[in-house]
């Protein structure tokens, strides 16, 4: 995709400030670009919109690479028996699919949206730390090139699952594991720097008059997400450093022979890992909370309760980690504790779903593509939430543990959850980014093929999982054949339908129906006060924020 | 200091604290497990026998399981698979190590107790698991385990299982430990078994 965003337009100032001088003389023209041209421009850019675009393009390419790995897995599982790949390579595919999608597609996707939209939504001229912003983006291509290159190394790439449990990832790991650790360190540093930047921006650069409880929910959810990142990414860094020491320096953090404890790996990993799964869903809540009011043409129901619910989910996420480990032999007290805290999370999540539905109630709803994705998010994410509640029941989890039921659960919250939310956000904000509406017809085709594909892929996994099919295996017993064939056909449909998404984006960048500043008539936040497409520099003079009663 | 600098400083402090916390989790985890006995680990050094009366009203079944390990051609056998003991009584059980390999080597048996709560009440007076063992090619030797289940063992525990897993000891670990422990390792009494595996 040609890096065309954002096009330069004559200066237009937000709200009533068009006449006022904006900042230093050179910056008065909003479309003014200073600095190198061509590729160097993108390498050295410190503009939040350009960096946001880079993040989104990176995320989309990783989504396709991770998707191809998933299709290799699904192709092998199309029929029982080994047909296409060897088990060793199959393991690398499941592992890399998980790592790429989590750290390469979903997280950078949300960071890209944050870069683009947070300054626009709070009336800030840019991120608080623009150069750091550039650095945190460019760490990612390096990290993931390194990670992908491990597939070509002797012994192959990571093959121990994206959760890289020790000692599988230490004592029994391929030699490339040290590179895997390095690339994860880089991706982690990138996330941490991004989070620091987002916190500094939100806390310091809000438009005068905008209080915390006036911020759009996307900004709120990202603020909370950024705090989660600050709290848990160092723990991930710690645990992979311990792995590095165990592999290369003879320590025994996780090596039972030397007095270490493999179960401790799982505790530390999931202490990071559970907040991590909320890092991947909280910004999605923010996006859906922006889109549903817009297309229901009503103010969001229960704004304050949304903020409190998001905060409660974030705090609770630190108290539930061992529900991933019910089967390791926890004492009864711990099983009960983690079972109840996990179920407790359903309460704030229920508050959110209730608020979205209450927002829809008696609204004058229209079904443009962003709304379709947002509505599908509410329904399908809830299905993932319910299977999560089933998994939370400790005594029942012993049957579900490490089966396809778990795979169905977390794909329901991540694909029609996080990924659909990112797609909804892209459709919703594309008019602001490119100045053109996305093609509605293409959008609908993309939406319906995706919904059918996702459900055909992941719904049968509930059944194969309950029937006992273990995850992460290249071959399976004959009774699972039909479910797996359905899943594989669904995966192929979902995967190819994403080409429509790319086509839609390219068409939208190149042209289409012109969008006005306020592209959707129910949209209320500050980003809709700047022209479409948003000029390179916006809000150089802060807008005056009009407080509204939520 | 500007607002942004202040925010960044604070987040960096939290960041650093969380990184330290990740490493602090290791000793915290060990301490937590030792106090609560929830990961089935037992003391790694000899403990004194508690000279207490023997609770003859209860009989506890103690089972022994041994497991080999990849990378070490040794076998660890238990000569009494299961014993029935009274809480408070000291009991001796014999294990036999055999090196089926063609080379001398070092190995170590690492214990684990199940149910894990029982690990708090398991006292080992003598155990081959306290240190690394060296076996010549084809050598076999028997080693004793003397243990005691204390009288305060909860009533709901009727069976205790002790699992020993054999692990190879690599050169790095040996280099670190051997010098310091040499005297102790040599001091372990070897019981030569005539007609043992040759």
XYZ file of C-alpha atoms in Angstrom:
748
model
C 0.000 0.000 0.000
C 1.385 3.381 -0.944
C 1.938 5.535 2.122
C -0.595 8.128 1.088
C -1.983 9.148 4.458
C -2.517 11.884 5.392
C -2.920 14.051 2.336
C -2.079 17.696 2.674
C -4.890 20.184 2.489
C -5.092 23.947 2.837
C -5.175 25.008 6.471
C -8.494 24.897 8.235
C -8.688 25.632 11.876
C -11.018 23.961 14.271
C -13.952 25.714 15.851
C -13.738 29.445 16.042
C -9.961 29.789 16.018
C -9.497 29.985 12.280
C -8.566 33.634 12.493
C -6.093 33.336 15.355
C -2.391 32.936 14.771
C -1.503 29.332 15.533
C 1.900 28.716 17.106
C 5.199 29.670 15.460
C 4.884 31.256 12.054
C 6.024 28.190 10.123
C 3.378 26.011 11.669
C 0.454 28.231 10.928
C -0.223 26.266 7.785
C -1.699 23.004 9.032
C -0.619 20.944 6.034
C 2.961 22.133 6.257
C 5.464 19.334 6.245
C 9.028 20.041 7.238
C 11.733 17.440 7.056
C 12.970 14.883 4.578
C 10.892 13.593 1.675
C 10.331 10.084 0.443
C 11.216 7.060 2.552
C 13.277 9.060 5.037
C 10.193 11.085 5.817
C 8.501 7.945 7.113
C 11.615 6.745 8.892
C 12.099 10.018 10.749
C 8.537 11.214 11.165
C 7.431 12.454 14.549
C 3.897 13.276 13.471
C 1.286 11.320 15.405
C -0.865 10.822 12.316
C 1.970 9.486 10.192
C 3.175 7.227 13.005
C -0.400 6.062 13.549
C -0.595 5.170 9.867
C 2.706 3.290 10.079
C 1.441 1.314 13.078
C -1.796 0.448 11.290
C -0.035 -0.678 8.103
C 2.379 -2.744 10.190
C -0.485 -4.281 12.114
C -2.322 -5.145 8.905
C 0.727 -6.837 7.386
C 1.285 -8.844 10.572
C -2.421 -9.758 10.537
C -1.882 -11.302 7.113
C 1.351 -13.087 8.041
C -0.211 -14.468 11.228
C -3.281 -15.335 9.206
C -1.261 -17.329 6.689
C 0.269 -19.291 9.579
C -3.237 -19.964 10.900
C -4.280 -21.191 7.455
C -1.323 -23.600 7.414
C -2.601 -24.956 10.734
C -6.186 -25.191 9.469
C -5.085 -26.805 6.200
C -3.245 -29.508 8.114
C -6.280 -30.039 10.344
C -8.691 -30.217 7.392
C -8.537 -33.995 7.635
C -7.215 -36.365 10.291
C -3.757 -37.757 9.665
C -0.645 -35.908 8.601
C -1.019 -34.441 5.104
C 0.866 -31.239 4.525
C 3.377 -30.409 7.242
C 5.454 -32.231 9.794
C 4.460 -31.988 13.467
C 7.608 -29.960 14.255
C 6.667 -27.322 11.679
C 3.030 -27.452 12.776
C 4.112 -26.527 16.296
C 6.099 -23.587 14.974
C 3.036 -22.441 13.033
C 0.690 -22.490 16.051
C 3.310 -20.698 18.150
C 4.156 -18.054 15.578
C 0.496 -17.503 14.742
C -0.184 -16.689 18.394
C 2.884 -14.522 18.916
C 2.404 -12.542 15.698
C -1.299 -11.965 16.237
C -0.940 -10.925 19.888
C 2.227 -8.844 19.783
C 2.325 -7.929 16.080
C -1.266 -7.443 14.951
C -3.670 -6.661 17.786
C -1.427 -4.621 20.085
C 0.170 -2.421 17.367
C -3.273 -2.054 15.776
C -4.620 -0.480 18.941
C -1.476 1.624 19.403
C -1.895 2.906 15.843
C -5.481 3.910 16.547
C -4.341 5.549 19.792
C -1.686 7.542 17.946
C -4.117 8.746 15.355
C -7.131 9.401 17.501
C -6.105 10.284 21.066
C -4.562 13.679 20.180
C -7.555 14.412 17.945
C -10.048 13.348 20.602
C -8.501 15.398 23.410
C -7.612 18.418 21.275
C -3.827 18.000 21.503
C -1.471 19.047 18.677
C 0.497 15.773 18.819
C 1.625 13.084 21.252
C 3.541 14.357 24.264
C 6.803 12.661 23.230
C 6.927 12.626 19.411
C 10.483 11.345 18.959
C 9.957 8.545 21.452
C 6.861 7.744 19.431
C 8.970 7.296 16.309
C 11.421 5.048 18.178
C 8.706 2.850 19.665
C 7.244 2.259 16.217
C 10.518 1.432 14.460
C 11.442 -1.112 17.138
C 8.549 -3.232 15.915
C 9.625 -4.027 12.330
C 13.065 -4.936 13.689
C 11.599 -7.148 16.418
C 9.278 -9.001 14.086
C 11.801 -9.418 11.299
C 14.014 -11.094 13.875
C 11.145 -13.209 15.174
C 10.137 -14.333 11.671
C 13.749 -15.058 10.746
C 13.901 -17.730 13.462
C 11.735 -19.896 11.172
C 14.723 -20.171 8.822
C 17.273 -20.949 11.527
C 18.630 -24.442 12.211
C 16.219 -26.207 14.540
C 13.389 -23.914 13.454
C 11.527 -21.155 15.228
C 9.695 -21.159 18.551
C 7.647 -24.346 18.814
C 6.445 -24.236 22.417
C 3.150 -22.352 22.075
C 2.710 -18.608 22.410
C 2.671 -19.068 26.207
C 6.226 -20.494 26.034
C 5.936 -22.599 29.186
C 9.242 -23.614 30.730
C 10.938 -26.095 30.596
C 9.571 -26.617 27.058
C 10.884 -23.164 26.162
C 14.166 -23.566 28.061
C 15.548 -27.080 28.449
C 13.791 -28.496 25.381
C 13.718 -25.421 23.150
C 15.322 -24.941 19.732
C 18.561 -22.933 19.588
C 16.737 -19.960 18.081
C 14.944 -19.308 21.384
C 17.489 -16.679 22.377
C 16.477 -14.647 19.304
C 12.841 -15.140 20.210
C 13.594 -13.689 23.647
C 15.412 -10.719 22.126
C 12.577 -9.966 19.726
C 10.017 -10.179 22.508
C 12.150 -7.810 24.578
C 12.118 -5.310 21.725
C 8.373 -5.615 21.178
C 7.909 -5.191 24.945
C 10.056 -2.059 25.072
C 8.070 -0.689 22.147
C 4.804 -1.273 24.020
C 6.162 0.268 27.206
C 7.396 3.398 25.442
C 4.093 3.683 23.612
C 2.226 3.386 26.903
C 4.369 6.057 28.602
C 3.690 8.354 25.670
C -0.052 7.770 25.804
C -0.226 8.375 29.548
C 1.848 11.562 29.256
C -0.358 12.776 26.401
C -3.682 12.090 28.081
C -2.705 13.465 31.482
C -1.042 16.635 30.211
C -2.291 17.661 26.788
C -6.067 17.716 27.121
C -7.829 20.741 25.684
C -8.498 23.420 28.279
C -11.785 22.683 29.981
C -11.710 18.937 29.298
C -11.796 17.139 32.618
C -10.974 13.468 33.022
C -14.660 12.589 33.117
C -15.199 14.490 29.850
C -12.784 12.350 27.869
C -14.187 10.089 25.147
C -14.256 6.458 26.278
C -11.641 5.425 23.728
C -9.252 7.777 25.524
C -10.297 6.462 28.930
C -9.941 2.815 27.993
C -6.537 3.520 26.440
C -5.371 5.357 29.563
C -6.273 2.324 31.666
C -4.717 -0.008 29.097
C -1.511 2.031 29.188
C -1.340 1.656 32.961
C -1.798 -2.090 32.562
C 1.053 -2.113 30.044
C 3.330 -0.206 32.412
C 2.490 -2.669 35.174
C 2.861 -5.967 33.346
C 5.238 -5.563 30.413
C 8.182 -5.347 32.872
C 7.006 -8.645 34.348
C 7.096 -10.194 30.861
C 10.576 -8.729 30.434
C 11.525 -10.294 33.765
C 10.235 -13.743 32.939
C 11.909 -13.907 29.514
C 15.129 -12.640 31.102
C 14.935 -15.550 33.547
C 14.471 -17.891 30.568
C 17.509 -16.335 28.930
C 19.547 -16.914 32.083
C 18.314 -20.502 32.392
C 19.163 -21.260 28.763
C 22.516 -19.539 28.480
C 23.923 -18.968 31.944
C 23.141 -22.129 33.891
C 20.675 -20.644 36.370
C 17.736 -22.717 37.541
C 14.753 -20.405 37.820
C 12.516 -22.946 36.125
C 14.715 -26.028 36.137
C 13.523 -28.556 38.715
C 16.859 -30.383 38.568
C 18.581 -27.305 39.929
C 15.971 -26.524 42.549
C 13.840 -24.273 40.338
C 10.142 -24.576 39.746
C 8.434 -24.870 36.340
C 5.075 -24.018 37.866
C 6.539 -20.701 38.995
C 7.041 -19.887 35.304
C 3.321 -20.230 34.756
C 2.548 -18.025 37.759
C 4.829 -15.230 36.569
C 3.792 -15.619 32.944
C 0.087 -15.400 33.718
C 0.610 -12.541 36.128
C 1.646 -10.763 32.943
C -0.617 -12.749 30.660
C -3.984 -12.094 32.170
C -3.704 -8.293 32.224
C -2.300 -8.741 28.718
C -5.566 -10.210 27.475
C -7.366 -7.135 28.829
C -4.782 -4.922 27.140
C -6.088 -6.491 23.947
C -9.771 -5.867 24.719
C -10.141 -2.624 26.727
C -9.400 -0.296 23.765
C -11.978 -2.328 21.839
C -14.539 -1.418 24.498
C -13.617 2.233 23.931
C -14.094 1.943 20.163
C -17.472 0.271 20.484
C -18.509 2.893 23.037
C -17.768 5.547 20.404
C -19.470 3.834 17.469
C -22.713 2.630 19.038
C -23.825 6.114 20.268
C -22.932 7.604 16.879
C -25.112 5.250 14.882
C -27.853 5.008 17.508
C -27.869 8.820 17.549
C -28.056 8.832 21.316
C -25.569 9.732 23.975
C -23.777 6.721 25.497
C -25.832 5.274 28.329
C -23.966 5.220 31.662
C -20.718 7.007 30.783
C -19.458 7.078 34.382
C -20.317 3.440 34.976
C -18.353 2.577 31.808
C -15.281 4.288 33.255
C -15.662 2.549 36.604
C -16.367 -0.810 34.975
C -13.225 -0.520 32.850
C -11.156 0.372 35.916
C -12.621 -2.537 37.889
C -11.825 -4.947 35.078
C -8.252 -3.642 35.038
C -7.808 -4.030 38.796
C -9.424 -7.466 38.880
C -7.147 -8.603 36.059
C -4.293 -8.743 38.582
C -6.185 -11.153 40.830
C -7.241 -13.888 38.446
C -4.070 -15.166 36.787
C -4.137 -18.698 38.167
C -7.434 -19.543 36.433
C -5.165 -20.424 33.509
C -3.519 -23.011 35.751
C -6.371 -24.824 37.491
C -4.919 -28.124 36.352
C -1.378 -27.700 37.728
C -2.406 -28.930 41.174
C -3.321 -25.752 43.015
C -4.540 -26.131 46.595
C -8.304 -26.058 46.988
C -8.261 -22.591 48.578
C -6.457 -21.155 45.562
C -8.820 -22.867 43.115
C -11.790 -21.313 44.915
C -10.172 -17.875 45.176
C -9.294 -17.687 41.500
C -12.629 -19.156 40.475
C -14.611 -16.508 42.343
C -12.431 -13.534 41.351
C -12.707 -14.654 37.730
C -16.469 -14.864 37.906
C -16.504 -11.431 39.518
C -15.119 -9.964 36.277
C -18.387 -10.886 34.594
C -20.057 -8.136 36.669
C -18.254 -5.054 35.253
C -18.249 -6.689 31.813
C -21.984 -7.205 32.140
C -22.357 -3.524 33.052
C -20.671 -2.610 29.768
C -22.793 -4.910 27.630
C -25.894 -3.630 29.414
C -24.867 -0.015 28.718
C -24.328 -0.691 25.014
C -27.727 -2.317 24.752
C -29.329 0.511 26.728
C -27.694 2.971 24.325
C -29.279 1.136 21.399
C -32.675 1.081 23.109
C -35.033 3.507 21.374
C -32.186 4.938 19.324
C -32.648 5.792 15.676
C -30.229 3.188 14.498
C -28.630 3.026 11.064
C -26.463 0.147 9.936
C -23.373 1.514 8.243
C -20.385 -0.826 8.157
C -18.717 0.447 11.379
C -21.993 -0.114 13.216
C -22.325 -3.623 11.778
C -18.907 -4.525 13.129
C -19.659 -2.895 16.485
C -22.940 -4.785 16.850
C -21.274 -8.051 15.869
C -18.668 -7.257 18.505
C -21.292 -6.964 21.241
C -22.989 -10.239 20.333
C -19.950 -12.366 19.544
C -17.754 -10.979 22.305
C -20.519 -11.902 24.737
C -20.430 -15.478 23.453
C -16.699 -15.481 24.198
C -17.456 -14.028 27.617
C -19.914 -16.797 28.396
C -17.510 -19.567 27.419
C -15.006 -17.734 29.649
C -17.440 -18.062 32.540
C -17.707 -21.778 31.828
C -13.925 -22.063 31.902
C -13.822 -20.123 35.165
C -15.603 -22.959 36.947
C -12.585 -24.721 38.405
C -14.009 -28.253 38.691
C -15.339 -28.100 35.123
C -12.107 -26.623 33.806
C -10.354 -29.926 34.347
C -12.340 -31.239 31.407
C -11.933 -28.162 29.189
C -8.299 -27.505 30.005
C -6.043 -27.459 26.934
C -8.863 -28.498 24.613
C -10.330 -26.775 21.583
C -12.962 -25.323 23.902
C -10.274 -22.970 25.185
C -9.256 -22.207 21.592
C -12.891 -21.396 20.753
C -13.188 -19.180 23.832
C -10.178 -16.977 23.291
C -10.688 -16.727 19.550
C -14.238 -15.516 20.154
C -12.974 -12.718 22.391
C -10.004 -11.886 20.180
C -11.273 -12.219 16.597
C -14.880 -11.017 16.637
C -13.776 -9.137 19.778
C -10.530 -7.251 19.407
C -10.082 -7.669 15.628
C -13.673 -6.722 14.739
C -13.319 -3.658 16.976
C -10.176 -2.596 15.116
C -11.995 -3.101 11.801
C -14.987 -1.142 13.098
C -12.594 1.640 14.095
C -10.984 1.626 10.655
C -14.370 1.932 8.914
C -15.455 4.575 11.433
C -12.393 6.803 11.202
C -11.352 6.233 7.560
C -13.349 9.301 6.459
C -11.310 11.339 8.927
C -8.029 9.822 7.755
C -8.569 9.882 3.996
C -11.382 12.366 3.454
C -13.427 9.669 1.693
C -16.171 7.401 2.931
C -15.301 3.702 2.724
C -17.256 1.884 0.040
C -20.432 0.723 1.788
C -21.056 -2.176 -0.609
C -17.551 -3.565 -0.190
C -17.820 -2.985 3.560
C -20.999 -5.033 3.764
C -19.491 -7.852 1.756
C -16.449 -7.794 3.980
C -18.592 -7.757 7.095
C -20.905 -10.610 6.187
C -18.189 -12.891 4.839
C -16.158 -12.193 7.994
C -19.055 -12.916 10.345
C -19.950 -16.147 8.590
C -16.268 -17.126 8.365
C -15.533 -16.409 12.012
C -18.498 -18.357 13.301
C -17.954 -21.256 10.951
C -14.336 -21.403 12.103
C -14.695 -21.056 15.818
C -18.167 -22.242 16.774
C -17.516 -25.929 15.962
C -14.400 -25.723 18.147
C -16.664 -25.535 21.196
C -18.005 -28.955 20.311
C -14.737 -30.599 19.356
C -13.247 -29.187 22.571
C -16.051 -30.450 24.799
C -15.697 -33.818 23.103
C -12.068 -33.831 24.160
C -9.961 -32.704 21.219
C -6.684 -31.344 22.619
C -5.241 -28.106 21.254
C -1.849 -27.738 19.543
C -1.818 -31.141 17.839
C -1.346 -31.790 14.104
C -3.472 -34.949 14.050
C -6.653 -36.006 15.799
C -9.064 -38.836 16.349
C -11.584 -39.576 13.589
C -14.679 -38.443 15.492
C -13.481 -34.813 15.299
C -13.152 -34.863 11.502
C -16.408 -33.065 10.597
C -15.970 -30.270 13.113
C -12.433 -29.692 11.900
C -13.409 -29.670 8.261
C -16.041 -27.020 9.012
C -13.473 -24.974 10.953
C -10.976 -25.160 8.116
C -13.524 -24.075 5.488
C -14.554 -21.193 7.757
C -10.938 -20.167 8.240
C -10.342 -20.084 4.492
C -13.481 -17.956 4.038
C -12.494 -15.574 6.846
C -8.914 -15.332 5.613
C -9.733 -14.600 1.975
C -12.486 -12.155 2.911
C -9.815 -9.981 4.511
C -8.596 -9.236 0.984
C -11.855 -7.295 0.603
C -10.776 -5.250 3.626
C -7.466 -4.352 1.983
C -9.214 -3.576 -1.301
C -11.704 -1.354 0.533
C -8.861 0.533 2.272
C -6.942 1.071 -0.973
C -10.097 2.303 -2.725
C -10.862 4.610 0.170
C -7.368 6.115 0.165
C -7.534 6.668 -3.599
C -10.977 8.211 -3.739
C -14.628 7.787 -3.008
C -17.482 9.835 -1.717
C -16.097 12.995 -0.096
C -16.578 13.161 3.659
C -17.319 16.407 5.507
C -15.595 17.299 8.811
C -18.401 15.623 10.695
C -18.548 12.450 8.664
C -21.248 10.679 10.671
C -24.213 12.747 11.715
C -24.417 11.265 15.212
C -20.696 11.679 15.976
C -19.931 14.127 18.759
C -16.249 14.008 19.757
C -13.549 16.590 18.997
C -12.010 14.694 16.076
C -15.097 15.572 14.004
C -14.413 19.300 14.367
C -11.243 19.145 12.240
C -11.564 18.837 8.457
C -11.651 15.495 6.655
C -9.035 14.390 5.833
C -7.403 15.643 8.997
C -4.529 17.965 8.013
C -1.042 16.979 9.073
C -1.110 19.414 11.979
C -4.248 19.922 13.992
C -5.137 21.697 17.216
C -1.964 23.770 17.246
C -4.053 26.158 19.268
C -6.070 24.112 21.682
C -9.809 24.106 21.007
C -12.138 25.388 23.661
C -13.855 22.310 25.018
C -17.561 22.605 25.743
C -18.422 20.538 28.769
C -21.422 18.286 28.251
C -23.435 16.498 30.881
C -22.962 12.802 30.341
C 9.704 20.139 35.813
C 6.921 20.259 33.260
C 3.811 18.161 33.592
C 4.969 15.747 30.909
C 8.352 15.260 32.561
C 6.675 14.597 35.883
C 4.341 12.028 34.360
C 7.180 10.308 32.553
C 9.333 10.186 35.698
C 6.496 8.634 37.654
C 5.738 6.021 35.028
C 9.428 5.144 34.825
C 9.518 4.606 38.586
C 6.509 2.271 38.365
C 8.151 0.519 35.444
C 11.363 -0.103 37.314
C 9.474 -1.199 40.417
C 7.510 -3.761 38.393
C 10.684 -5.129 36.796
C 12.238 -5.594 40.241
C 8.967 -7.078 41.437
C 9.115 -9.725 38.689
C 12.448 -10.939 40.057
C 11.309 -10.529 43.658
C 8.513 -12.960 42.810
C 11.065 -15.797 42.747
C 12.096 -15.630 46.447
C 8.565 -14.561 47.394
C 7.165 -17.609 45.617
C 9.639 -19.882 47.390
C 8.911 -18.342 50.763
C 5.165 -18.502 50.174
C 5.363 -22.140 49.139
C 7.566 -23.060 52.071
C 5.198 -21.488 54.577
C 2.058 -22.950 53.055
C 3.602 -26.130 51.667
C 1.559 -25.788 48.492
C 4.034 -26.887 45.870
C 4.987 -30.191 47.491
C 8.598 -29.197 48.030
C 10.364 -30.598 51.060
C 13.400 -29.355 52.974
C 16.588 -29.928 51.089
C 18.709 -30.608 54.143
C 18.576 -33.183 56.893
C 16.172 -32.438 59.698
C 16.327 -33.693 63.250
C 13.930 -36.401 64.317
C 11.206 -35.116 66.572
C 11.295 -37.447 69.568
C 7.629 -37.573 70.227
C 5.270 -40.339 71.142
C 3.954 -42.373 68.253
C 0.323 -41.994 67.267
C -0.654 -45.641 66.957
C -4.311 -44.864 66.353
C -3.598 -43.788 62.762
C -1.971 -45.661 59.915
C -0.760 -43.651 56.948
C 0.084 -45.225 53.624
C 3.271 -43.801 52.163
C 3.845 -44.619 48.510
C 7.037 -44.126 46.542
C 7.282 -43.427 42.849
C 10.527 -43.035 40.959
C 10.999 -41.553 37.528
C 13.934 -41.449 35.183
C 14.922 -38.530 33.099
C 15.844 -37.821 29.513
C 19.580 -37.571 29.053
C 20.582 -39.791 31.958
C 20.783 -43.562 31.395
C 20.206 -44.305 35.046
C 17.534 -46.162 36.880
C 16.220 -45.356 40.314
C 14.260 -48.111 42.011
C 12.541 -48.212 45.317
C 12.886 -51.488 47.214
C 9.728 -50.974 49.262
C 7.069 -49.437 47.047
C 4.650 -48.779 49.809
C 4.931 -48.691 53.580
C 2.319 -48.194 56.275
C 3.485 -45.991 59.094
C 2.179 -44.383 62.252
C 2.552 -40.612 62.545
C 5.562 -39.888 64.722
C 7.447 -43.063 63.844
C 10.740 -42.905 61.942
C 10.877 -45.264 58.988
C 13.724 -46.383 56.749
C 13.201 -47.169 53.068
C 15.829 -48.276 50.574
C 16.373 -47.012 47.064
C 18.803 -48.294 44.461
C 20.549 -46.260 41.773
C 21.893 -48.059 38.724
C 23.961 -46.502 35.986
C 23.117 -48.414 32.785
C 25.265 -46.094 30.712
C 28.776 -46.573 29.454
C 30.138 -43.533 31.231
C 30.443 -42.336 34.775
C 28.183 -39.379 35.484
C 26.418 -37.228 37.989
C 22.729 -37.238 38.767
C 20.336 -36.032 41.336
C 16.937 -37.219 42.547
C 14.517 -34.365 43.199
C 11.597 -35.110 45.514
C 8.018 -33.939 45.392
C 5.249 -34.711 47.871
C 1.598 -35.186 47.068
C -0.815 -34.024 48.413
C 1.279 -30.925 48.670
C -0.029 -29.994 52.146
C 1.641 -33.150 53.471
C 5.066 -31.720 52.634
C 4.869 -29.587 55.775
C 4.684 -32.722 57.940
C 7.301 -34.794 56.148
C 10.662 -34.694 57.904
C 13.651 -36.322 56.276
C 16.474 -37.381 58.528
C 18.607 -39.012 55.861
C 18.079 -38.777 52.154
C 20.061 -39.454 49.020
C 18.215 -36.506 47.561
C 20.173 -33.972 49.559
C 23.088 -34.050 47.173
C 24.290 -35.014 43.702
C 25.358 -38.612 43.187
C 28.237 -39.899 41.125
C 27.994 -43.345 39.561
C 30.573 -45.196 37.499
C 29.472 -47.024 34.376
C 27.419 -50.052 35.404
C 27.620 -49.204 39.088
C 24.701 -49.845 41.366
C 24.347 -48.705 44.923
C 21.664 -48.596 47.509
C 20.845 -45.525 49.501
C 18.557 -45.135 52.470
C 15.800 -42.674 53.140
C 14.839 -42.136 56.754
C 11.729 -40.075 57.230
C 9.132 -39.236 59.789
C 5.567 -37.980 59.418
C 4.908 -35.675 62.344
C 1.957 -36.258 64.631
C 0.211 -33.038 63.625
C -0.420 -34.433 60.130
C -4.038 -33.447 59.333
C -6.582 -36.209 59.802
C -7.865 -36.019 56.252
C -4.544 -37.153 54.822
C -4.424 -40.932 54.706
C -2.032 -41.443 51.821
C 1.160 -39.597 51.084
C 3.012 -40.073 47.824
C 6.668 -39.239 47.404
C 7.916 -38.886 43.867
C 11.597 -38.891 43.034
C 12.629 -37.696 39.609
C 16.159 -38.278 38.399
C 17.885 -35.407 36.699
C 21.291 -35.265 35.082
C 23.587 -32.751 36.716
C 25.369 -30.739 34.061
C 28.958 -29.590 34.212
C 28.080 -25.967 34.946
C 26.116 -26.861 38.054
C 28.801 -29.278 39.141
C 31.559 -26.772 38.688
C 29.673 -24.360 40.883
C 28.766 -26.872 43.521
C 31.379 -29.582 43.448
C 34.182 -27.624 45.024
C 32.073 -26.428 47.883
C 30.394 -29.756 48.449
C 33.121 -32.225 47.638
C 33.715 -33.208 51.203
C 30.037 -33.778 51.796
C 29.530 -35.883 48.698
C 32.442 -38.126 49.483
C 31.153 -38.556 53.014
C 28.000 -40.293 51.799
C 28.298 -43.923 52.795
C 28.315 -46.210 49.786
C 26.868 -49.614 50.250
C 28.551 -51.899 47.810
C 26.190 -54.565 46.582
C 27.957 -57.724 45.620
C 26.794 -59.116 42.323
C 25.249 -55.791 41.365
C 24.947 -54.755 37.777
C 28.342 -54.910 36.171
